PDB file of C-alpha atoms in Angstrom:
ATOM      1  CA  MET A  20       3.679 -35.155   0.650  1.00  0.00           C
ATOM      2  CA  VAL A  21       6.058 -33.538   3.157  1.00  0.00           C
ATOM      3  CA  THR A  22       9.668 -33.254   1.950  1.00  0.00           C
ATOM      4  CA  LYS A  23      12.637 -34.146   4.149  1.00  0.00           C
ATOM      5  CA  THR A  24      13.586 -30.476   4.359  1.00  0.00           C
ATOM      6  CA  GLU A  25      10.099 -29.524   5.516  1.00  0.00           C
ATOM      7  CA  GLU A  26      10.027 -32.384   8.013  1.00  0.00           C
ATOM      8  CA  THR A  27      13.395 -31.294   9.431  1.00  0.00           C
ATOM      9  CA  GLN A  28      12.147 -27.705   9.742  1.00  0.00           C
ATOM     10  CA  LEU A  29       8.959 -28.868  11.459  1.00  0.00           C
ATOM     11  CA  ASN A  30      10.788 -31.103  13.943  1.00  0.00           C
ATOM     12  CA  ARG A  31      13.300 -28.359  14.758  1.00  0.00           C
ATOM     13  CA  LEU A  32      10.567 -25.825  15.404  1.00  0.00           C
ATOM     14  CA  GLU A  33       8.542 -28.363  17.376  1.00  0.00           C
ATOM     15  CA  ASN A  34      11.493 -29.092  19.686  1.00  0.00           C
ATOM     16  CA  GLN A  35      12.081 -25.379  20.108  1.00  0.00           C
ATOM     17  CA  VAL A  36       8.485 -24.720  21.138  1.00  0.00           C
ATOM     18  CA  ASP A  37       8.317 -27.798  23.389  1.00  0.00           C
ATOM     19  CA  ASN A  38      11.386 -26.591  25.251  1.00  0.00           C
ATOM     20  CA  GLY A  39      10.043 -23.091  25.838  1.00  0.00           C
ATOM     21  CA  GLY A  40      12.062 -21.415  23.109  1.00  0.00           C
ATOM     22  CA  GLY A  41       9.121 -19.568  21.601  1.00  0.00           C
ATOM     23  CA  GLY A  42       7.749 -19.693  18.099  1.00  0.00           C
ATOM     24  CA  ALA A  43       4.405 -21.319  18.919  1.00  0.00           C
ATOM     25  CA  TRP A  44       2.488 -19.312  16.317  1.00  0.00           C
ATOM     26  CA  GLU A  45       5.078 -20.050  13.616  1.00  0.00           C
ATOM     27  CA  TYR A  46       4.874 -23.731  14.524  1.00  0.00           C
ATOM     28  CA  LEU A  47       1.082 -23.764  14.238  1.00  0.00           C
ATOM     29  CA  CYS A  48       1.264 -22.005  10.873  1.00  0.00           C
ATOM     30  CA  LEU A  49       3.774 -24.559   9.586  1.00  0.00           C
ATOM     31  CA  VAL A  50       1.635 -27.482  10.766  1.00  0.00           C
ATOM     32  CA  LYS A  51      -1.301 -25.983   8.887  1.00  0.00           C
ATOM     33  CA  LYS A  52       0.768 -25.320   5.767  1.00  0.00           C
ATOM     34  CA  LEU A  53       2.154 -28.866   5.618  1.00  0.00           C
ATOM     35  CA  LYS A  54      -1.235 -30.385   6.567  1.00  0.00           C
ATOM     36  CA  VAL A  55       0.315 -32.759   9.100  1.00  0.00           C
ATOM     37  CA  ARG A  56      -1.457 -34.172  12.125  1.00  0.00           C
ATOM     38  CA  ARG A  57      -0.163 -33.019  15.518  1.00  0.00           C
ATOM     39  CA  PRO A  58      -3.444 -32.793  17.477  1.00  0.00           C
ATOM     40  CA  ASP A  59      -2.008 -32.876  21.007  1.00  0.00           C
ATOM     41  CA  LYS A  60       0.717 -30.331  20.338  1.00  0.00           C
ATOM     42  CA  VAL A  61      -1.573 -28.067  18.307  1.00  0.00           C
ATOM     43  CA  LEU A  62      -4.071 -28.072  21.173  1.00  0.00           C
ATOM     44  CA  ARG A  63      -1.438 -27.373  23.827  1.00  0.00           C
ATOM     45  CA  HIS A  64       0.446 -24.647  21.997  1.00  0.00           C
ATOM     46  CA  GLY A  65      -2.715 -23.139  20.532  1.00  0.00           C
ATOM     47  CA  LEU A  66      -4.265 -22.820  23.977  1.00  0.00           C
ATOM     48  CA  SER A  67      -1.055 -21.283  25.302  1.00  0.00           C
ATOM     49  CA  ILE A  68      -1.583 -18.435  22.832  1.00  0.00           C
ATOM     50  CA  LEU A  69      -5.343 -18.126  23.234  1.00  0.00           C
ATOM     51  CA  ASN A  70      -5.181 -18.101  27.038  1.00  0.00           C
ATOM     52  CA  ASP A  71      -2.569 -15.349  27.087  1.00  0.00           C
ATOM     53  CA  PRO A  72      -4.193 -11.948  26.358  1.00  0.00           C
ATOM     54  CA  LYS A  73      -0.856 -10.383  25.393  1.00  0.00           C
ATOM     55  CA  LYS A  74       0.003 -13.122  22.889  1.00  0.00           C
ATOM     56  CA  ARG A  75      -3.533 -13.069  21.555  1.00  0.00           C
ATOM     57  CA  SER A  76      -3.616  -9.300  21.055  1.00  0.00           C
ATOM     58  CA  ALA A  77      -0.208  -9.421  19.361  1.00  0.00           C
ATOM     59  CA  LEU A  78      -1.832 -11.366  16.534  1.00  0.00           C
ATOM     60  CA  GLY A  79      -4.258  -8.545  15.843  1.00  0.00           C
ATOM     61  CA  PRO A  80      -7.581  -7.226  17.106  1.00  0.00           C
ATOM     62  CA  ASP A  81      -9.668  -9.768  15.144  1.00  0.00           C
ATOM     63  CA  GLY A  82     -12.324 -11.279  17.419  1.00  0.00           C
ATOM     64  CA  ARG A  83     -12.059 -14.603  15.625  1.00  0.00           C
ATOM     65  CA  LEU A  84      -9.406 -15.698  18.112  1.00  0.00           C
ATOM     66  CA  GLU A  85     -11.868 -15.127  20.940  1.00  0.00           C
ATOM     67  CA  GLY A  86     -14.289 -17.430  19.159  1.00  0.00           C
ATOM     68  CA  ILE A  87     -11.591 -20.052  18.673  1.00  0.00           C
ATOM     69  CA  LEU A  88     -10.763 -19.898  22.380  1.00  0.00           C
ATOM     70  CA  LEU A  89     -14.423 -20.486  23.232  1.00  0.00           C
ATOM     71  CA  GLU A  90     -14.454 -23.423  20.811  1.00  0.00           C
ATOM     72  CA  ALA A  91     -11.376 -24.915  22.459  1.00  0.00           C
ATOM     73  CA  LYS A  92     -13.173 -24.760  25.798  1.00  0.00           C
ATOM     74  CA  GLY A  93     -16.241 -26.445  24.350  1.00  0.00           C
ATOM     75  CA  LEU A  94     -18.417 -23.358  24.835  1.00  0.00           C
ATOM     76  CA  TRP A  95     -20.254 -23.823  21.564  1.00  0.00           C
ATOM     77  CA  ALA A  96     -23.143 -21.408  22.137  1.00  0.00           C
ATOM     78  CA  GLU A  97     -20.787 -18.600  23.183  1.00  0.00           C
ATOM     79  CA  ALA A  98     -18.501 -19.258  20.201  1.00  0.00           C
ATOM     80  CA  GLU A  99     -21.481 -19.255  17.826  1.00  0.00           C
ATOM     81  CA  LYS A 100     -22.628 -15.957  19.326  1.00  0.00           C
ATOM     82  CA  ALA A 101     -19.160 -14.436  18.868  1.00  0.00           C
ATOM     83  CA  TYR A 102     -18.992 -15.458  15.210  1.00  0.00           C
ATOM     84  CA  SER A 103     -22.556 -14.283  14.533  1.00  0.00           C
ATOM     85  CA  SER A 104     -21.639 -10.876  15.944  1.00  0.00           C
ATOM     86  CA  LEU A 105     -18.594 -10.645  13.666  1.00  0.00           C
ATOM     87  CA  LEU A 106     -20.653 -11.713  10.656  1.00  0.00           C
ATOM     88  CA  GLU A 107     -22.898  -8.696  11.144  1.00  0.00           C
ATOM     89  CA  ASP A 108     -19.952  -6.522  10.103  1.00  0.00           C
ATOM     90  CA  ASN A 109     -18.609  -8.901   7.474  1.00  0.00           C
ATOM     91  CA  PRO A 110     -21.356 -11.291   6.331  1.00  0.00           C
ATOM     92  CA  LEU A 111     -19.243 -12.799   3.535  1.00  0.00           C
ATOM     93  CA  ASP A 112     -16.183 -13.719   5.632  1.00  0.00           C
ATOM     94  CA  PRO A 113     -15.460 -17.363   4.611  1.00  0.00           C
ATOM     95  CA  VAL A 114     -13.323 -18.055   7.693  1.00  0.00           C
ATOM     96  CA  LEU A 115     -16.177 -17.185  10.042  1.00  0.00           C
ATOM     97  CA  HIS A 116     -18.579 -19.406   8.108  1.00  0.00           C
ATOM     98  CA  LYS A 117     -16.068 -22.253   8.266  1.00  0.00           C
ATOM     99  CA  ARG A 118     -15.824 -21.867  12.039  1.00  0.00           C
ATOM    100  CA  ARG A 119     -19.613 -22.116  12.298  1.00  0.00           C
ATOM    101  CA  VAL A 120     -19.510 -25.294  10.232  1.00  0.00           C
ATOM    102  CA  ALA A 121     -16.799 -26.642  12.548  1.00  0.00           C
ATOM    103  CA  ILE A 122     -18.995 -25.911  15.586  1.00  0.00           C
ATOM    104  CA  ALA A 123     -21.957 -27.716  14.021  1.00  0.00           C
ATOM    105  CA  LYS A 124     -19.774 -30.740  13.217  1.00  0.00           C
ATOM    106  CA  ALA A 125     -18.274 -30.804  16.712  1.00  0.00           C
ATOM    107  CA  GLN A 126     -21.784 -31.079  18.130  1.00  0.00           C
ATOM    108  CA  GLY A 127     -22.815 -33.763  15.647  1.00  0.00           C
ATOM    109  CA  ASN A 128     -25.237 -31.366  13.993  1.00  0.00           C
ATOM    110  CA  PHE A 129     -24.504 -32.458  10.420  1.00  0.00           C
ATOM    111  CA  PRO A 130     -27.751 -31.150   8.836  1.00  0.00           C
ATOM    112  CA  THR A 131     -26.839 -27.617   9.970  1.00  0.00           C
ATOM    113  CA  ALA A 132     -23.248 -28.039   8.758  1.00  0.00           C
ATOM    114  CA  ILE A 133     -24.543 -29.160   5.354  1.00  0.00           C
ATOM    115  CA  GLU A 134     -27.001 -26.264   5.210  1.00  0.00           C
ATOM    116  CA  TRP A 135     -24.312 -23.666   5.893  1.00  0.00           C
ATOM    117  CA  LEU A 136     -21.864 -25.230   3.459  1.00  0.00           C
ATOM    118  CA  ASN A 137     -24.487 -25.200   0.711  1.00  0.00           C
ATOM    119  CA  LYS A 138     -25.727 -21.709   1.520  1.00  0.00           C
ATOM    120  CA  PHE A 139     -22.609 -19.666   2.204  1.00  0.00           C
ATOM    121  CA  MET A 140     -19.578 -21.327   0.681  1.00  0.00           C
ATOM    122  CA  ALA A 141     -18.407 -22.411  -2.759  1.00  0.00           C
ATOM    123  CA  ASP A 142     -14.611 -22.810  -2.560  1.00  0.00           C
ATOM    124  CA  HIS A 143     -12.595 -26.023  -2.807  1.00  0.00           C
ATOM    125  CA  ASP A 144     -12.404 -26.496   0.943  1.00  0.00           C
ATOM    126  CA  ALA A 145     -16.180 -26.256   1.239  1.00  0.00           C
ATOM    127  CA  TRP A 146     -16.800 -28.830  -1.486  1.00  0.00           C
ATOM    128  CA  ARG A 147     -14.297 -31.208   0.109  1.00  0.00           C
ATOM    129  CA  GLU A 148     -15.780 -30.704   3.565  1.00  0.00           C
ATOM    130  CA  LEU A 149     -19.272 -31.292   2.207  1.00  0.00           C
ATOM    131  CA  ALA A 150     -18.156 -34.455   0.407  1.00  0.00           C
ATOM    132  CA  GLU A 151     -16.584 -35.852   3.579  1.00  0.00           C
ATOM    133  CA  ILE A 152     -19.739 -35.147   5.589  1.00  0.00           C
ATOM    134  CA  TYR A 153     -21.885 -36.886   2.982  1.00  0.00           C
ATOM    135  CA  VAL A 154     -19.572 -39.918   3.021  1.00  0.00           C
ATOM    136  CA  SER A 155     -19.748 -40.092   6.828  1.00  0.00           C
ATOM    137  CA  LEU A 156     -23.552 -40.076   6.528  1.00  0.00           C
ATOM    138  CA  GLN A 157     -23.436 -42.715   3.741  1.00  0.00           C
ATOM    139  CA  MET A 158     -25.023 -40.230   1.312  1.00  0.00           C
ATOM    140  CA  TYR A 159     -22.802 -41.412  -1.519  1.00  0.00           C
ATOM    141  CA  LYS A 160     -24.677 -39.911  -4.479  1.00  0.00           C
ATOM    142  CA  GLN A 161     -24.392 -36.448  -2.930  1.00  0.00           C
ATOM    143  CA  ALA A 162     -20.721 -37.066  -2.147  1.00  0.00           C
ATOM    144  CA  ALA A 163     -20.129 -38.104  -5.765  1.00  0.00           C
ATOM    145  CA  PHE A 164     -21.581 -34.795  -6.966  1.00  0.00           C
ATOM    146  CA  CYS A 165     -19.193 -32.872  -4.674  1.00  0.00           C
ATOM    147  CA  TYR A 166     -16.154 -34.766  -5.958  1.00  0.00           C
ATOM    148  CA  GLU A 167     -17.270 -34.150  -9.544  1.00  0.00           C
ATOM    149  CA  GLU A 168     -17.245 -30.418  -8.800  1.00  0.00           C
ATOM    150  CA  LEU A 169     -13.786 -30.678  -7.247  1.00  0.00           C
ATOM    151  CA  ILE A 170     -12.401 -32.588 -10.243  1.00  0.00           C
ATOM    152  CA  LEU A 171     -13.876 -30.036 -12.647  1.00  0.00           C
ATOM    153  CA  SER A 172     -12.238 -27.166 -10.776  1.00  0.00           C
ATOM    154  CA  GLN A 173      -8.941 -28.923  -9.946  1.00  0.00           C
ATOM    155  CA  PRO A 174      -8.499 -31.780 -12.435  1.00  0.00           C
ATOM    156  CA  THR A 175      -4.843 -32.448 -11.589  1.00  0.00           C
ATOM    157  CA  VAL A 176      -5.369 -33.237  -7.887  1.00  0.00           C
ATOM    158  CA  PRO A 177      -5.110 -37.050  -7.594  1.00  0.00           C
ATOM    159  CA  LEU A 178      -6.799 -37.106  -4.171  1.00  0.00           C
ATOM    160  CA  TYR A 179     -10.119 -36.066  -5.728  1.00  0.00           C
ATOM    161  CA  HIS A 180      -9.930 -38.717  -8.439  1.00  0.00           C
ATOM    162  CA  LEU A 181      -9.182 -41.338  -5.802  1.00  0.00           C
ATOM    163  CA  ALA A 182     -11.977 -40.238  -3.475  1.00  0.00           C
ATOM    164  CA  TYR A 183     -14.466 -40.091  -6.359  1.00  0.00           C
ATOM    165  CA  ALA A 184     -13.482 -43.610  -7.419  1.00  0.00           C
ATOM    166  CA  ASP A 185     -13.971 -44.862  -3.843  1.00  0.00           C
ATOM    167  CA  VAL A 186     -17.487 -43.404  -3.760  1.00  0.00           C
ATOM    168  CA  LEU A 187     -18.397 -44.896  -7.145  1.00  0.00           C
ATOM    169  CA  TYR A 188     -17.086 -48.311  -6.111  1.00  0.00           C
ATOM    170  CA  THR A 189     -19.133 -48.112  -2.918  1.00  0.00           C
ATOM    171  CA  LEU A 190     -22.274 -47.217  -4.889  1.00  0.00           C
ATOM    172  CA  GLY A 191     -21.783 -50.408  -6.900  1.00  0.00           C
ATOM    173  CA  GLY A 192     -23.305 -51.537 -10.164  1.00  0.00           C
ATOM    174  CA  VAL A 193     -21.456 -52.212 -13.408  1.00  0.00           C
ATOM    175  CA  GLU A 194     -21.577 -48.625 -14.708  1.00  0.00           C
ATOM    176  CA  ASN A 195     -20.366 -47.092 -11.453  1.00  0.00           C
ATOM    177  CA  ILE A 196     -17.571 -49.622 -11.028  1.00  0.00           C
ATOM    178  CA  LEU A 197     -16.436 -49.194 -14.641  1.00  0.00           C
ATOM    179  CA  LEU A 198     -16.266 -45.437 -14.020  1.00  0.00           C
ATOM    180  CA  ALA A 199     -14.503 -46.008 -10.683  1.00  0.00           C
ATOM    181  CA  LYS A 200     -11.859 -48.051 -12.485  1.00  0.00           C
ATOM    182  CA  LYS A 201     -11.218 -45.162 -14.880  1.00  0.00           C
ATOM    183  CA  TYR A 202     -10.759 -42.722 -12.009  1.00  0.00           C
ATOM    184  CA  TYR A 203      -8.460 -45.093 -10.134  1.00  0.00           C
ATOM    185  CA  ALA A 204      -6.440 -45.254 -13.359  1.00  0.00           C
ATOM    186  CA  SER A 205      -6.341 -41.452 -13.614  1.00  0.00           C
ATOM    187  CA  ALA A 206      -5.153 -41.224  -9.979  1.00  0.00           C
ATOM    188  CA  ILE A 207      -2.349 -43.656 -10.853  1.00  0.00           C
ATOM    189  CA  ASP A 208      -1.461 -41.579 -13.905  1.00  0.00           C
ATOM    190  CA  LEU A 209      -1.411 -38.326 -11.923  1.00  0.00           C
ATOM    191  CA  THR A 210       0.923 -39.837  -9.296  1.00  0.00           C
ATOM    192  CA  GLY A 211       3.346 -41.433 -11.733  1.00  0.00           C
ATOM    193  CA  GLY A 212       2.134 -44.947 -10.977  1.00  0.00           C
ATOM    194  CA  LYS A 213       2.873 -44.671  -7.252  1.00  0.00           C
ATOM    195  CA  ASN A 214      -0.590 -44.637  -5.695  1.00  0.00           C
ATOM    196  CA  THR A 215      -0.900 -47.938  -3.851  1.00  0.00           C
ATOM    197  CA  LYS A 216      -4.564 -47.468  -2.957  1.00  0.00           C
ATOM    198  CA  ALA A 217      -5.481 -46.757  -6.582  1.00  0.00           C
ATOM    199  CA  LEU A 218      -3.589 -49.862  -7.721  1.00  0.00           C
ATOM    200  CA  PHE A 219      -5.614 -51.937  -5.271  1.00  0.00           C
ATOM    201  CA  GLY A 220      -8.711 -50.145  -6.557  1.00  0.00           C
ATOM    202  CA  ILE A 221      -7.997 -51.311 -10.115  1.00  0.00           C
ATOM    203  CA  CYS A 222      -7.741 -54.920  -8.925  1.00  0.00           C
ATOM    204  CA  LEU A 223     -10.937 -54.698  -6.862  1.00  0.00           C
ATOM    205  CA  CYS A 224     -12.877 -53.085  -9.713  1.00  0.00           C
ATOM    206  CA  SER A 225     -11.683 -55.650 -12.246  1.00  0.00           C
ATOM    207  CA  SER A 226     -12.707 -58.487  -9.963  1.00  0.00           C
ATOM    208  CA  ALA A 227     -16.114 -56.929  -9.259  1.00  0.00           C
ATOM    209  CA  ILE A 228     -16.779 -56.290 -12.949  1.00  0.00           C
ATOM    210  CA  ALA A 229     -15.865 -59.897 -13.778  1.00  0.00           C
ATOM    211  CA  GLN A 230     -18.351 -61.129 -11.190  1.00  0.00           C
ATOM    212  CA  LEU A 231     -21.114 -58.769 -12.317  1.00  0.00           C
ATOM    213  CA  THR A 232     -20.689 -59.598 -16.025  1.00  0.00           C
ATOM    214  CA  LYS A 233     -20.330 -63.346 -15.556  1.00  0.00           C
ATOM    215  CA  GLY A 234     -22.232 -65.207 -18.247  1.00  0.00           C
ATOM    216  CA  ARG A 235     -22.187 -62.336 -20.735  1.00  0.00           C
ATOM    217  CA  ASN A 236     -20.645 -62.462 -24.197  1.00  0.00           C
ATOM    218  CA  LYS A 237     -16.872 -62.114 -24.376  1.00  0.00           C
ATOM    219  CA  GLU A 238     -17.122 -58.782 -26.184  1.00  0.00           C
ATOM    220  CA  ASP A 239     -19.042 -57.379 -23.199  1.00  0.00           C
ATOM    221  CA  LYS A 240     -16.253 -58.267 -20.815  1.00  0.00           C
ATOM    222  CA  GLU A 241     -13.154 -56.208 -20.031  1.00  0.00           C
ATOM    223  CA  SER A 242      -9.619 -57.239 -20.785  1.00  0.00           C
ATOM    224  CA  PRO A 243      -7.701 -58.313 -17.637  1.00  0.00           C
ATOM    225  CA  GLU A 244      -4.595 -56.493 -18.881  1.00  0.00           C
ATOM    226  CA  LEU A 245      -4.984 -53.431 -16.637  1.00  0.00           C
ATOM    227  CA  GLN A 246      -5.490 -55.603 -13.550  1.00  0.00           C
ATOM    228  CA  SER A 247      -2.363 -57.596 -14.417  1.00  0.00           C
ATOM    229  CA  LEU A 248      -0.342 -54.389 -14.721  1.00  0.00           C
ATOM    230  CA  ALA A 249      -1.692 -53.081 -11.402  1.00  0.00           C
ATOM    231  CA  ALA A 250      -0.962 -56.396  -9.666  1.00  0.00           C
ATOM    232  CA  ALA A 251       2.593 -56.415 -11.035  1.00  0.00           C
ATOM    233  CA  ALA A 252       3.140 -52.846  -9.826  1.00  0.00           C
ATOM    234  CA  LEU A 253       1.858 -53.768  -6.347  1.00  0.00           C
ATOM    235  CA  GLU A 254       4.142 -56.814  -6.130  1.00  0.00           C
ATOM    236  CA  LYS A 255       7.130 -54.714  -7.172  1.00  0.00           C
ATOM    237  CA  ASP A 256       6.278 -52.071  -4.579  1.00  0.00           C
ATOM    238  CA  TYR A 257       5.843 -54.622  -1.796  1.00  0.00           C
ATOM    239  CA  LYS A 258       9.137 -56.338  -2.667  1.00  0.00           C
ATOM    240  CA  GLN A 259      10.891 -53.019  -2.121  1.00  0.00           C
ATOM    241  CA  ARG A 260       8.981 -51.608   0.855  1.00  0.00           C
ATOM    242  CA  ALA A 261       7.279 -54.501   2.670  1.00  0.00           C
ATOM    243  CA  PRO A 262       8.853 -57.824   1.640  1.00  0.00           C
ATOM    244  CA  ALA A 263       7.532 -59.535   4.781  1.00  0.00           C
ATOM    245  CA  LYS A 264       3.969 -58.982   3.522  1.00  0.00           C
ATOM    246  CA  LEU A 265       4.581 -60.063  -0.067  1.00  0.00           C
ATOM    247  CA  LEU A 266       3.078 -63.537   0.411  1.00  0.00           C
ATOM    248  CA  LEU A 267      -0.039 -62.012   1.957  1.00  0.00           C
ATOM    249  CA  LEU A 268      -0.347 -59.638  -0.995  1.00  0.00           C
ATOM    250  CA  THR A 269       0.123 -62.440  -3.516  1.00  0.00           C
ATOM    251  CA  SER A 270      -2.584 -64.488  -1.829  1.00  0.00           C
ATOM    252  CA  ALA A 271      -4.975 -61.522  -1.839  1.00  0.00           C
ATOM    253  CA  LEU A 272      -4.336 -60.795  -5.520  1.00  0.00           C
ATOM    254  CA  LYS A 273      -4.938 -64.429  -6.468  1.00  0.00           C
ATOM    255  CA  SER A 274      -8.346 -64.268  -4.817  1.00  0.00           C
ATOM    256  CA  LEU A 275      -9.173 -61.321  -7.113  1.00  0.00           C
ATOM    257  CA  LYS A 276      -8.332 -63.070 -10.372  1.00  0.00           C
ATOM    258  CA  THR A 277     -10.931 -62.309 -13.015  1.00  0.00           C
ATOM    259  CA  SER A 278     -10.681 -65.681 -14.716  1.00  0.00           C
TER     260      SER A 278
END
């Protein structure tokens, strides 16, 4: 979540760079730090640095920038060659391996991207990248394993709990959906009850479980209390932030009633 102060700083620096006032590298670093999406501006200002030998050399002698420039031009083979050459001197450089993964993804070569992620990298970014690739390929069991690793290493990051719950819900089956419901609940807990997607997830899971356990004994069924709490929280949130869509929400929640 970007704070108002950070957003003000970003907009000020963006206007400065757009108007030729300098600070392109600082702007790119801030965009990366805040993890905001500015694809057009990042491309334009990034290329302005990469295409200028003086600006490029001012950032240091590292040949990685040459590789990034080749990537920006779509010269994948040349970029791969540049990174391979650098890896001969520093075979464990994680940044270079990540650039190779990015090249493989850009070309739609997901098997190679998966191979390199499994072979060379073991940090949080690699696990997350691998999980996202598996999801895009509908390899949900493999994606679930990646999110389990991320939750084990960073248990207080709600994004991982939410993504894991999404994968489990997609896999389906009573056991997976019951577990998905628990992870949606943990995402809500970690965000102070303010995760709208997780609240919807609770309602969807409760409805799915009710359908899958229809006809079973009462003791085998779940209490609808958690769904009621999630629905109430959603209605309160919509009243405050999107009152025009409250009727639509109410209608959708009624269709998910468990009884």
